[in-house]
PDB file of C-alpha atoms in Angstrom:
ATOM      1  CA  GLY A   1     101.898  82.262 126.884  1.00 56.00           C
ATOM      2  CA  ALA A   2      98.872  81.718 124.667  1.00 83.00           C
ATOM      3  CA  GLY A   3      98.690  83.734 121.504  1.00 94.00           C
ATOM      4  CA  VAL A   4      95.678  84.918 119.541  1.00 97.00           C
ATOM      5  CA  SER A   5      93.379  81.975 118.953  1.00 97.00           C
ATOM      6  CA  GLN A   6      91.003  81.748 116.004  1.00 98.00           C
ATOM      7  CA  SER A   7      88.364  79.221 115.054  1.00 97.00           C
ATOM      8  CA  PRO A   8      87.531  77.522 112.843  1.00 98.00           C
ATOM      9  CA  SER A   9      90.882  77.137 111.103  1.00 97.00           C
ATOM     10  CA  ASN A  10      89.142  76.229 107.883  1.00 97.00           C
ATOM     11  CA  LYS A  11      85.572  76.636 106.785  1.00 98.00           C
ATOM     12  CA  VAL A  12      83.927  75.627 103.526  1.00 98.00           C
ATOM     13  CA  THR A  13      80.432  76.957 103.107  1.00 98.00           C
ATOM     14  CA  GLU A  14      77.838  77.174 100.389  1.00 97.00           C
ATOM     15  CA  LYS A  15      77.046  80.473  98.773  1.00 97.00           C
ATOM     16  CA  GLY A  16      74.210  82.189 100.624  1.00 98.00           C
ATOM     17  CA  LYS A  17      74.914  80.622 103.998  1.00 98.00           C
ATOM     18  CA  ASP A  18      75.930  82.595 107.083  1.00 98.00           C
ATOM     19  CA  VAL A  19      79.268  82.003 108.815  1.00 98.00           C
ATOM     20  CA  GLU A  20      80.690  82.986 112.188  1.00 98.00           C
ATOM     21  CA  LEU A  21      84.395  83.311 112.854  1.00 98.00           C
ATOM     22  CA  ARG A  22      85.725  83.522 116.384  1.00 98.00           C
ATOM     23  CA  CYS A  23      88.754  85.260 117.839  1.00 98.00           C
ATOM     24  CA  ASP A  24      90.153  84.948 121.336  1.00 96.00           C
ATOM     25  CA  PRO A  25      92.807  87.659 121.814  1.00 95.00           C
ATOM     26  CA  ILE A  26      95.882  87.516 123.997  1.00 94.00           C
ATOM     27  CA  SER A  27      94.845  87.824 127.635  1.00 91.00           C
ATOM     28  CA  GLY A  28      94.893  91.437 128.778  1.00 89.00           C
ATOM     29  CA  HIS A  29      94.984  92.904 125.291  1.00 91.00           C
ATOM     30  CA  THR A  30      92.416  95.657 124.982  1.00 90.00           C
ATOM     31  CA  ALA A  31      92.690  96.319 121.253  1.00 92.00           C
ATOM     32  CA  LEU A  32      91.376  93.792 118.726  1.00 95.00           C
ATOM     33  CA  TYR A  33      91.486  93.965 114.936  1.00 96.00           C
ATOM     34  CA  TRP A  34      90.007  91.968 112.088  1.00 98.00           C
ATOM     35  CA  TYR A  35      91.741  91.953 108.710  1.00 97.00           C
ATOM     36  CA  ARG A  36      91.010  90.009 105.534  1.00 97.00           C
ATOM     37  CA  GLN A  37      93.556  88.725 103.038  1.00 96.00           C
ATOM     38  CA  SER A  38      92.482  87.333  99.711  1.00 94.00           C
ATOM     39  CA  LEU A  39      94.823  84.981  97.852  1.00 87.00           C
ATOM     40  CA  GLY A  40      97.918  86.843  96.709  1.00 83.00           C
ATOM     41  CA  GLN A  41      96.632  90.151  98.045  1.00 88.00           C
ATOM     42  CA  GLY A  42      97.507  92.468 100.905  1.00 90.00           C
ATOM     43  CA  LEU A  43      95.797  92.767 104.260  1.00 95.00           C
ATOM     44  CA  GLU A  44      92.499  94.630 104.186  1.00 95.00           C
ATOM     45  CA  PHE A  45      91.354  96.241 107.436  1.00 96.00           C
ATOM     46  CA  LEU A  46      87.810  95.329 108.462  1.00 97.00           C
ATOM     47  CA  ILE A  47      87.037  96.447 112.018  1.00 97.00           C
ATOM     48  CA  TYR A  48      88.757  97.568 115.220  1.00 94.00           C
ATOM     49  CA  PHE A  49      87.688  97.290 118.860  1.00 94.00           C
ATOM     50  CA  GLN A  50      89.245  99.102 121.796  1.00 90.00           C
ATOM     51  CA  GLY A  51      87.954  98.399 125.284  1.00 85.00           C
ATOM     52  CA  ASN A  52      84.379  99.564 125.705  1.00 83.00           C
ATOM     53  CA  SER A  53      84.566 102.225 123.001  1.00 87.00           C
ATOM     54  CA  ALA A  54      82.415 102.080 119.908  1.00 89.00           C
ATOM     55  CA  PRO A  55      84.178  99.979 117.267  1.00 92.00           C
ATOM     56  CA  ASP A  56      85.671 101.449 114.120  1.00 94.00           C
ATOM     57  CA  LYS A  57      83.698  99.674 111.394  1.00 94.00           C
ATOM     58  CA  SER A  58      85.036 101.751 108.535  1.00 94.00           C
ATOM     59  CA  GLY A  59      86.636  98.780 106.771  1.00 95.00           C
ATOM     60  CA  LEU A  60      83.622  96.483 106.606  1.00 96.00           C
ATOM     61  CA  PRO A  61      82.948  95.909 102.876  1.00 94.00           C
ATOM     62  CA  SER A  62      79.176  95.610 103.070  1.00 94.00           C
ATOM     63  CA  ASP A  63      76.274  95.331 105.486  1.00 95.00           C
ATOM     64  CA  ARG A  64      76.560  91.545 105.236  1.00 97.00           C
ATOM     65  CA  PHE A  65      79.543  91.834 107.533  1.00 98.00           C
ATOM     66  CA  SER A  66      79.246  92.495 111.252  1.00 97.00           C
ATOM     67  CA  ALA A  67      81.317  91.904 114.346  1.00 97.00           C
ATOM     68  CA  GLU A  68      80.928  92.061 118.063  1.00 95.00           C
ATOM     69  CA  ARG A  69      83.171  91.772 121.033  1.00 94.00           C
ATOM     70  CA  THR A  70      81.692  90.495 124.259  1.00 85.00           C
ATOM     71  CA  GLY A  71      83.082  91.393 127.652  1.00 81.00           C
ATOM     72  CA  GLY A  72      86.042  93.128 126.082  1.00 78.00           C
ATOM     73  CA  SER A  73      87.578  89.810 125.114  1.00 90.00           C
ATOM     74  CA  VAL A  74      86.300  87.292 122.568  1.00 95.00           C
ATOM     75  CA  SER A  75      85.155  88.638 119.213  1.00 97.00           C
ATOM     76  CA  THR A  76      82.915  87.114 116.558  1.00 97.00           C
ATOM     77  CA  LEU A  77      82.920  88.176 112.913  1.00 98.00           C
ATOM     78  CA  THR A  78      79.695  87.245 111.119  1.00 98.00           C
ATOM     79  CA  ILE A  79      79.252  87.141 107.365  1.00 98.00           C
ATOM     80  CA  GLN A  80      75.674  86.804 106.197  1.00 98.00           C
ATOM     81  CA  ARG A  81      74.587  85.413 102.831  1.00 98.00           C
ATOM     82  CA  THR A  82      78.157  84.577 101.857  1.00 98.00           C
ATOM     83  CA  GLN A  83      79.354  85.223  98.320  1.00 97.00           C
ATOM     84  CA  GLN A  84      82.261  83.652  96.453  1.00 96.00           C
ATOM     85  CA  GLU A  85      84.235  86.908  96.700  1.00 96.00           C
ATOM     86  CA  ASP A  86      84.167  86.501 100.498  1.00 97.00           C
ATOM     87  CA  SER A  87      86.624  83.623 100.134  1.00 97.00           C
ATOM     88  CA  ALA A  88      89.780  84.688 101.957  1.00 97.00           C
ATOM     89  CA  VAL A  89      91.700  84.202 105.160  1.00 97.00           C
ATOM     90  CA  TYR A  90      90.270  86.265 108.001  1.00 98.00           C
ATOM     91  CA  LEU A  91      92.995  87.352 110.390  1.00 98.00           C
ATOM     92  CA  CYS A  92      92.395  88.540 113.916  1.00 98.00           C
ATOM     93  CA  ALA A  93      95.034  90.506 115.804  1.00 96.00           C
ATOM     94  CA  SER A  94      95.332  92.029 119.241  1.00 94.00           C
ATOM     95  CA  SER A  95      97.465  94.628 120.939  1.00 92.00           C
ATOM     96  CA  SER A  96      98.079  95.574 124.535  1.00 87.00           C
ATOM     97  CA  SER A  97      97.084  99.173 123.918  1.00 71.00           C
ATOM     98  CA  THR A  98      96.662 101.662 121.155  1.00 60.00           C
ATOM     99  CA  GLY A  99      99.585 103.910 121.790  1.00 58.00           C
ATOM    100  CA  ALA A 100     101.796 104.616 118.846  1.00 54.00           C
ATOM    101  CA  GLY A 101     104.376 101.923 118.363  1.00 64.00           C
ATOM    102  CA  ASN A 102     102.451  99.059 119.902  1.00 77.00           C
ATOM    103  CA  THR A 103     102.936  95.741 118.173  1.00 86.00           C
ATOM    104  CA  ILE A 104      99.900  93.813 116.996  1.00 91.00           C
ATOM    105  CA  TYR A 105      99.954  90.019 117.156  1.00 95.00           C
ATOM    106  CA  PHE A 106      98.040  87.878 114.702  1.00 97.00           C
ATOM    107  CA  GLY A 107      96.226  84.621 115.046  1.00 97.00           C
ATOM    108  CA  GLU A 108      96.725  81.887 112.462  1.00 97.00           C
ATOM    109  CA  GLY A 109      93.600  82.949 110.639  1.00 97.00           C
ATOM    110  CA  SER A 110      90.335  81.387 109.569  1.00 98.00           C
ATOM    111  CA  TRP A 111      90.446  80.203 105.947  1.00 97.00           C
ATOM    112  CA  LEU A 112      87.017  80.663 104.402  1.00 98.00           C
ATOM    113  CA  THR A 113      86.039  79.089 101.106  1.00 98.00           C
ATOM    114  CA  VAL A 114      82.617  79.864  99.644  1.00 98.00           C
ATOM    115  CA  VAL A 115      81.520  77.370  96.996  1.00 97.00           C
TER     116      VAL A 115
ATOM    117  CA  ARG B   1      93.033 105.623 104.692  1.00 49.00           C
ATOM    118  CA  LYS B   2      96.333 106.574 103.054  1.00 54.00           C
ATOM    119  CA  GLU B   3      98.484 104.322 100.943  1.00 86.00           C
ATOM    120  CA  VAL B   4     101.532 102.270 101.785  1.00 93.00           C
ATOM    121  CA  GLU B   5     103.401 101.186  98.674  1.00 94.00           C
ATOM    122  CA  GLN B   6     105.878  98.380  98.169  1.00 95.00           C
ATOM    123  CA  ASP B   7     107.553  96.798  95.169  1.00 94.00           C
ATOM    124  CA  PRO B   8     105.958  93.324  95.050  1.00 93.00           C
ATOM    125  CA  GLY B   9     109.107  91.720  93.606  1.00 93.00           C
ATOM    126  CA  PRO B  10     109.985  88.923  93.681  1.00 96.00           C
ATOM    127  CA  PHE B  11     113.554  89.672  94.626  1.00 96.00           C
ATOM    128  CA  ASN B  12     115.498  86.569  93.678  1.00 97.00           C
ATOM    129  CA  VAL B  13     118.934  86.503  95.342  1.00 97.00           C
ATOM    130  CA  PRO B  14     121.633  83.910  96.083  1.00 98.00           C
ATOM    131  CA  GLU B  15     122.533  82.887  99.594  1.00 98.00           C
ATOM    132  CA  GLY B  16     124.917  85.354 101.192  1.00 98.00           C
ATOM    133  CA  ALA B  17     123.690  88.316  99.185  1.00 98.00           C
ATOM    134  CA  THR B  18     122.635  91.646 100.612  1.00 98.00           C
ATOM    135  CA  VAL B  19     119.181  92.817  99.626  1.00 97.00           C
ATOM    136  CA  ALA B  20     117.208  95.953 100.423  1.00 97.00           C
ATOM    137  CA  PHE B  21     113.533  96.820 100.201  1.00 94.00           C
ATOM    138  CA  ASN B  22     111.876 100.181 100.374  1.00 95.00           C
ATOM    139  CA  CYS B  23     108.365 101.151 101.342  1.00 96.00           C
ATOM    140  CA  THR B  24     106.808 104.561 100.752  1.00 96.00           C
ATOM    141  CA  TYR B  25     103.930 106.069 102.673  1.00 93.00           C
ATOM    142  CA  SER B  26     101.764 108.991 101.732  1.00 90.00           C
ATOM    143  CA  ASN B  27     100.798 110.540 105.062  1.00 84.00           C
ATOM    144  CA  SER B  28     103.512 112.749 106.508  1.00 82.00           C
ATOM    145  CA  ALA B  29     101.842 112.547 109.927  1.00 84.00           C
ATOM    146  CA  SER B  30     102.480 108.823 110.199  1.00 82.00           C
ATOM    147  CA  GLN B  31     103.908 107.851 113.558  1.00 82.00           C
ATOM    148  CA  SER B  32     104.563 104.139 113.804  1.00 89.00           C
ATOM    149  CA  PHE B  33     106.491 101.940 111.420  1.00 93.00           C
ATOM    150  CA  PHE B  34     107.139  98.214 111.395  1.00 95.00           C
ATOM    151  CA  TRP B  35     108.349  95.423 109.188  1.00 97.00           C
ATOM    152  CA  TYR B  36     106.437  92.151 109.393  1.00 97.00           C
ATOM    153  CA  ARG B  37     107.331  88.858 107.786  1.00 98.00           C
ATOM    154  CA  GLN B  38     104.738  86.550 106.284  1.00 97.00           C
ATOM    155  CA  ASP B  39     105.491  83.004 105.205  1.00 96.00           C
ATOM    156  CA  CYS B  40     103.317  81.276 102.652  1.00 93.00           C
ATOM    157  CA  ARG B  41      99.852  80.541 104.079  1.00 91.00           C
ATOM    158  CA  LYS B  42     100.896  81.780 107.497  1.00 95.00           C
ATOM    159  CA  GLU B  43     100.005  84.820 109.559  1.00 96.00           C
ATOM    160  CA  PRO B  44     102.207  87.942 109.570  1.00 97.00           C
ATOM    161  CA  LYS B  45     104.748  88.103 112.363  1.00 96.00           C
ATOM    162  CA  LEU B  46     106.663  91.091 113.635  1.00 95.00           C
ATOM    163  CA  LEU B  47     110.187  91.292 112.262  1.00 96.00           C
ATOM    164  CA  MET B  48     111.220  94.629 113.709  1.00 94.00           C
ATOM    165  CA  SER B  49     110.061  98.092 114.610  1.00 92.00           C
ATOM    166  CA  VAL B  50     111.492 101.057 112.736  1.00 93.00           C
ATOM    167  CA  TYR B  51     112.753 103.972 114.764  1.00 86.00           C
ATOM    168  CA  SER B  52     113.698 107.447 113.638  1.00 87.00           C
ATOM    169  CA  SER B  53     117.319 106.778 114.528  1.00 88.00           C
ATOM    170  CA  GLY B  54     117.325 103.502 112.632  1.00 88.00           C
ATOM    171  CA  ASN B  55     117.753 100.130 114.253  1.00 92.00           C
ATOM    172  CA  GLU B  56     119.610  96.914 113.693  1.00 95.00           C
ATOM    173  CA  ASP B  57     118.852  93.367 114.738  1.00 95.00           C
ATOM    174  CA  GLY B  58     121.512  90.929 113.671  1.00 97.00           C
ATOM    175  CA  ARG B  59     121.529  90.754 109.890  1.00 98.00           C
ATOM    176  CA  PHE B  60     118.531  93.079 109.599  1.00 98.00           C
ATOM    177  CA  THR B  61     118.668  96.880 109.531  1.00 97.00           C
ATOM    178  CA  ALA B  62     115.644  99.141 109.316  1.00 97.00           C
ATOM    179  CA  GLN B  63     115.712 102.845 108.594  1.00 96.00           C
ATOM    180  CA  LEU B  64     113.191 105.645 108.418  1.00 95.00           C
ATOM    181  CA  ASN B  65     113.460 108.674 106.163  1.00 93.00           C
ATOM    182  CA  ARG B  66     110.716 111.091 107.203  1.00 92.00           C
ATOM    183  CA  ALA B  67     111.699 113.782 104.717  1.00 92.00           C
ATOM    184  CA  SER B  68     111.201 111.439 101.768  1.00 93.00           C
ATOM    185  CA  GLN B  69     108.493 109.389 103.508  1.00 93.00           C
ATOM    186  CA  TYR B  70     109.957 105.946 103.145  1.00 93.00           C
ATOM    187  CA  ILE B  71     111.251 103.141 105.312  1.00 96.00           C
ATOM    188  CA  SER B  72     113.792 100.555 104.292  1.00 97.00           C
ATOM    189  CA  LEU B  73     114.816  97.055 105.284  1.00 97.00           C
ATOM    190  CA  LEU B  74     118.303  95.745 104.610  1.00 98.00           C
ATOM    191  CA  ILE B  75     119.097  92.058 104.933  1.00 98.00           C
ATOM    192  CA  ARG B  76     122.744  91.052 104.954  1.00 98.00           C
ATOM    193  CA  ASP B  77     124.151  87.574 104.355  1.00 98.00           C
ATOM    194  CA  SER B  78     120.803  86.225 103.136  1.00 98.00           C
ATOM    195  CA  LYS B  79     119.774  82.746 104.247  1.00 98.00           C
ATOM    196  CA  LEU B  80     117.433  80.316 102.539  1.00 98.00           C
ATOM    197  CA  SER B  81     115.149  80.730 105.547  1.00 98.00           C
ATOM    198  CA  ASP B  82     114.785  84.446 104.796  1.00 98.00           C
ATOM    199  CA  SER B  83     112.560  83.543 101.840  1.00 98.00           C
ATOM    200  CA  ALA B  84     109.191  85.112 102.667  1.00 98.00           C
ATOM    201  CA  THR B  85     107.038  88.148 102.004  1.00 97.00           C
ATOM    202  CA  TYR B  86     108.037  91.283 103.901  1.00 98.00           C
ATOM    203  CA  LEU B  87     105.206  93.617 104.843  1.00 97.00           C
ATOM    204  CA  CYS B  88     105.636  97.284 105.565  1.00 96.00           C
ATOM    205  CA  VAL B  89     103.260  98.579 108.241  1.00 95.00           C
ATOM    206  CA  VAL B  90     102.466 102.220 108.929  1.00 93.00           C
ATOM    207  CA  THR B  91     100.124 103.821 111.449  1.00 89.00           C
ATOM    208  CA  GLU B  92      99.070 107.389 110.855  1.00 83.00           C
ATOM    209  CA  GLY B  93      99.228 109.925 113.624  1.00 77.00           C
ATOM    210  CA  GLY B  94      95.853 110.032 115.377  1.00 76.00           C
ATOM    211  CA  SER B  95      94.836 106.639 114.028  1.00 81.00           C
ATOM    212  CA  TYR B  96      94.951 103.335 115.847  1.00 84.00           C
ATOM    213  CA  ILE B  97      94.758 101.228 112.746  1.00 88.00           C
ATOM    214  CA  PRO B  98      97.949  99.908 111.137  1.00 91.00           C
ATOM    215  CA  THR B  99      97.949  99.987 107.358  1.00 92.00           C
ATOM    216  CA  PHE B 100      99.780  97.155 105.658  1.00 94.00           C
ATOM    217  CA  GLY B 101     101.590  97.312 102.361  1.00 95.00           C
ATOM    218  CA  ARG B 102     100.983  94.469  99.946  1.00 94.00           C
ATOM    219  CA  GLY B 103     104.401  93.069 100.664  1.00 96.00           C
ATOM    220  CA  THR B 104     107.671  92.372  98.876  1.00 97.00           C
ATOM    221  CA  SER B 105     108.463  88.782  98.024  1.00 97.00           C
ATOM    222  CA  LEU B 106     112.004  87.565  98.665  1.00 98.00           C
ATOM    223  CA  ILE B 107     113.348  84.298  97.311  1.00 98.00           C
ATOM    224  CA  VAL B 108     116.800  83.232  98.450  1.00 98.00           C
ATOM    225  CA  HIS B 109     118.261  80.405  96.374  1.00 97.00           C
ATOM    226  CA  PRO B 110     121.303  78.177  96.936  1.00 96.00           C
TER     227      PRO B 110
END
């Protein structure tokens, strides 16, 4: 079946511009996560959505970052006034539920380069 | 959020070797444990879950030591295709957010 789908795959943007990254989770998955991975670094948690509950935004690095999830499915991560340090791969993942032991499945990521 | 620590390596081993990685976690209330594999410029993919009783999947064996707060991954008869970064993943009790270690790099050479 279809996995987690992310778009765009690659994005080059000028410093100061806004970007939107999209994630379409696996059908039926209620939990959705955004992580960021800078070159040669580990995965950094950004935000978590579960059903209709308020999202856990504790990982967002600044108020330039925001995310929403419409209809409990597709999610959009928005970065305003991009900076060079925002350059990274943004990974979306989904899970069928949030019980302990549930596997999360990643999309291929959106590679963002800020020039 | 608590820490998950891994030796970054790289572990450079010949084909056929046995290699083991450890991962330590700081929160004793952690409940879920996984090993993921990440190839260069690819997304992480689940390798195996880690159960309290330990589990084996072919050449791969994962173990959990709650008393010492670490998990391990053993790879037997290494293949060239095992070359990748292995990520330790821990979810604390009461949290829904998996924490990833920075990964251990494995290079298997002919």
